[in-house]
Protein backbone atom coordinates (compact mmCIF):
# COMPACT_ATOMS: atom_id res chain seq x y z
CA UNK A 1 0.00 0.00 0.00
CA UNK A 2 1.40 3.36 -0.95
CA UNK A 3 0.32 6.93 -1.55
CA UNK A 4 0.49 6.18 -5.27
CA UNK A 5 -1.97 3.29 -5.31
CA UNK A 6 -4.39 4.09 -2.49
CA UNK A 7 -7.91 5.13 -3.36
CA UNK A 8 -10.92 5.73 -1.11
CA UNK A 9 -12.16 2.25 -2.07
CA UNK A 10 -8.87 0.60 -1.07
CA UNK A 11 -8.82 2.58 2.20
CA UNK A 12 -12.40 1.43 2.86
CA UNK A 13 -11.37 -2.18 2.19
CA UNK A 14 -8.38 -1.88 4.52
CA UNK A 15 -10.56 -0.48 7.30
CA UNK A 16 -13.17 -3.19 6.74
CA UNK A 17 -10.52 -5.90 6.99
CA UNK A 18 -9.07 -4.34 10.16
CA UNK A 19 -12.58 -4.41 11.60
CA UNK A 20 -12.72 -8.16 10.93
CA UNK A 21 -9.37 -8.62 12.67
CA UNK A 22 -10.72 -6.72 15.68
CA UNK A 23 -13.98 -8.69 15.63
CA UNK A 24 -11.82 -11.75 16.31
CA UNK A 25 -10.44 -10.01 19.42
CA UNK A 26 -7.04 -9.62 17.83
CA UNK A 27 -5.13 -6.38 17.96
CA UNK A 28 -2.78 -6.07 14.99
CA UNK A 29 -0.48 -3.72 16.90
CA UNK A 30 1.53 -2.73 13.81
CA UNK A 31 -0.83 -0.76 11.60
CA UNK A 32 1.37 0.53 8.82
CA UNK A 33 1.02 0.58 5.06
CA UNK A 34 3.93 -1.86 4.67
CA UNK A 35 1.72 -4.48 6.38
CA UNK A 36 -1.08 -4.21 3.84
CA UNK A 37 -1.06 -5.86 0.46
CA UNK A 38 -3.30 -4.65 -2.34
CA UNK A 39 -4.05 -7.43 -4.80
CA UNK A 40 -4.69 -6.77 -8.52
CA UNK A 41 -8.45 -6.95 -7.97
CA UNK A 42 -8.15 -4.29 -5.19
CA UNK A 43 -8.65 -6.82 -2.42
CA UNK A 44 -6.76 -5.90 0.71
CA UNK A 45 -4.80 -8.38 2.81
CA UNK A 46 -3.33 -7.58 6.21
CA UNK A 47 0.01 -9.28 6.86
CA UNK A 48 2.75 -9.37 9.50
CA UNK A 49 0.90 -10.45 12.62
CA UNK A 50 4.08 -11.04 14.63
CA UNK A 51 3.32 -8.01 16.84
CA UNK A 52 -0.34 -8.81 17.36
CA UNK A 53 -1.93 -10.20 20.47
CA UNK A 54 -5.22 -11.82 21.35
CA UNK A 55 -7.47 -10.68 24.15
CA UNK A 56 -7.83 -14.18 25.58
CA UNK A 57 -4.25 -15.42 25.24
CA UNK A 58 -3.30 -16.85 28.66
CA UNK A 59 0.42 -16.33 27.96
CA UNK A 60 -0.02 -12.69 27.03
CA UNK A 61 1.15 -10.32 29.73
CA UNK A 62 -0.71 -7.33 28.35
CA UNK A 63 -4.46 -7.42 28.04
CA UNK A 64 -6.37 -4.94 25.96
CA UNK A 65 -9.86 -3.54 26.04
CA UNK A 66 -12.29 -2.20 23.47
CA UNK A 67 -10.79 1.26 23.85
CA UNK A 68 -7.44 -0.09 22.62
CA UNK A 69 -9.13 -1.54 19.54
CA UNK A 70 -10.91 1.76 18.96
CA UNK A 71 -7.62 3.66 19.22
CA UNK A 72 -5.92 1.35 16.72
CA UNK A 73 -8.90 1.69 14.36
CA UNK A 74 -8.89 5.48 14.77
CA UNK A 75 -5.16 5.67 14.09
CA UNK A 76 -5.60 3.55 10.95
CA UNK A 77 -8.39 5.87 9.77
CA UNK A 78 -6.18 8.92 10.21
CA UNK A 79 -3.27 7.21 8.51
CA UNK A 80 -5.21 5.95 5.48
CA UNK A 81 -7.51 8.87 4.85
CA UNK A 82 -5.85 11.99 6.22
CA UNK A 83 -2.25 11.09 5.40
CA UNK A 84 -2.62 9.05 2.21
CA UNK A 85 -5.94 9.56 0.41
CA UNK A 86 -6.52 13.24 1.05
CA UNK A 87 -2.94 14.47 1.22
Tab-separated table of C-alpha atoms in Angstrom:
chain	number	residue	atom	x	y	z
A	1	UNK	CA	0.000	0.000	0.000
A	2	UNK	CA	1.399	3.363	-0.949
A	3	UNK	CA	0.317	6.930	-1.551
A	4	UNK	CA	0.493	6.179	-5.271
A	5	UNK	CA	-1.974	3.290	-5.309
A	6	UNK	CA	-4.385	4.087	-2.486
A	7	UNK	CA	-7.913	5.128	-3.357
A	8	UNK	CA	-10.916	5.729	-1.108
A	9	UNK	CA	-12.163	2.247	-2.073
A	10	UNK	CA	-8.867	0.604	-1.069
A	11	UNK	CA	-8.818	2.584	2.197
A	12	UNK	CA	-12.400	1.426	2.857
A	13	UNK	CA	-11.375	-2.179	2.194
A	14	UNK	CA	-8.383	-1.877	4.516
A	15	UNK	CA	-10.561	-0.482	7.299
A	16	UNK	CA	-13.171	-3.195	6.744
A	17	UNK	CA	-10.520	-5.900	6.991
A	18	UNK	CA	-9.070	-4.340	10.156
A	19	UNK	CA	-12.581	-4.411	11.603
A	20	UNK	CA	-12.717	-8.158	10.930
A	21	UNK	CA	-9.366	-8.620	12.670
A	22	UNK	CA	-10.718	-6.721	15.684
A	23	UNK	CA	-13.976	-8.689	15.629
A	24	UNK	CA	-11.818	-11.753	16.306
A	25	UNK	CA	-10.443	-10.006	19.424
A	26	UNK	CA	-7.040	-9.620	17.832
A	27	UNK	CA	-5.128	-6.376	17.965
A	28	UNK	CA	-2.777	-6.069	14.995
A	29	UNK	CA	-0.479	-3.720	16.903
A	30	UNK	CA	1.535	-2.727	13.806
A	31	UNK	CA	-0.826	-0.763	11.595
A	32	UNK	CA	1.367	0.530	8.817
A	33	UNK	CA	1.020	0.576	5.062
A	34	UNK	CA	3.934	-1.865	4.675
A	35	UNK	CA	1.721	-4.481	6.378
A	36	UNK	CA	-1.080	-4.209	3.843
A	37	UNK	CA	-1.063	-5.864	0.460
A	38	UNK	CA	-3.303	-4.652	-2.342
A	39	UNK	CA	-4.048	-7.431	-4.803
A	40	UNK	CA	-4.690	-6.770	-8.515
A	41	UNK	CA	-8.452	-6.950	-7.973
A	42	UNK	CA	-8.153	-4.287	-5.192
A	43	UNK	CA	-8.653	-6.820	-2.418
A	44	UNK	CA	-6.759	-5.900	0.705
A	45	UNK	CA	-4.801	-8.383	2.811
A	46	UNK	CA	-3.326	-7.581	6.213
A	47	UNK	CA	0.009	-9.278	6.863
A	48	UNK	CA	2.750	-9.371	9.503
A	49	UNK	CA	0.899	-10.445	12.617
A	50	UNK	CA	4.081	-11.035	14.632
A	51	UNK	CA	3.323	-8.007	16.841
A	52	UNK	CA	-0.344	-8.807	17.359
A	53	UNK	CA	-1.932	-10.203	20.466
A	54	UNK	CA	-5.225	-11.821	21.349
A	55	UNK	CA	-7.466	-10.677	24.145
A	56	UNK	CA	-7.832	-14.184	25.578
A	57	UNK	CA	-4.248	-15.424	25.244
A	58	UNK	CA	-3.305	-16.851	28.662
A	59	UNK	CA	0.420	-16.334	27.958
A	60	UNK	CA	-0.016	-12.694	27.033
A	61	UNK	CA	1.149	-10.319	29.726
A	62	UNK	CA	-0.709	-7.331	28.346
A	63	UNK	CA	-4.456	-7.422	28.035
A	64	UNK	CA	-6.369	-4.936	25.959
A	65	UNK	CA	-9.855	-3.537	26.040
A	66	UNK	CA	-12.287	-2.199	23.474
A	67	UNK	CA	-10.795	1.258	23.852
A	68	UNK	CA	-7.437	-0.091	22.619
A	69	UNK	CA	-9.127	-1.541	19.541
A	70	UNK	CA	-10.906	1.759	18.959
A	71	UNK	CA	-7.618	3.664	19.218
A	72	UNK	CA	-5.923	1.353	16.717
A	73	UNK	CA	-8.902	1.694	14.358
A	74	UNK	CA	-8.887	5.479	14.771
A	75	UNK	CA	-5.156	5.673	14.090
A	76	UNK	CA	-5.599	3.548	10.949
A	77	UNK	CA	-8.393	5.869	9.770
A	78	UNK	CA	-6.179	8.917	10.211
A	79	UNK	CA	-3.268	7.208	8.512
A	80	UNK	CA	-5.213	5.948	5.480
A	81	UNK	CA	-7.514	8.866	4.849
A	82	UNK	CA	-5.851	11.992	6.224
A	83	UNK	CA	-2.253	11.092	5.405
A	84	UNK	CA	-2.621	9.048	2.211
A	85	UNK	CA	-5.935	9.556	0.412
A	86	UNK	CA	-6.519	13.241	1.048
A	87	UNK	CA	-2.940	14.472	1.218
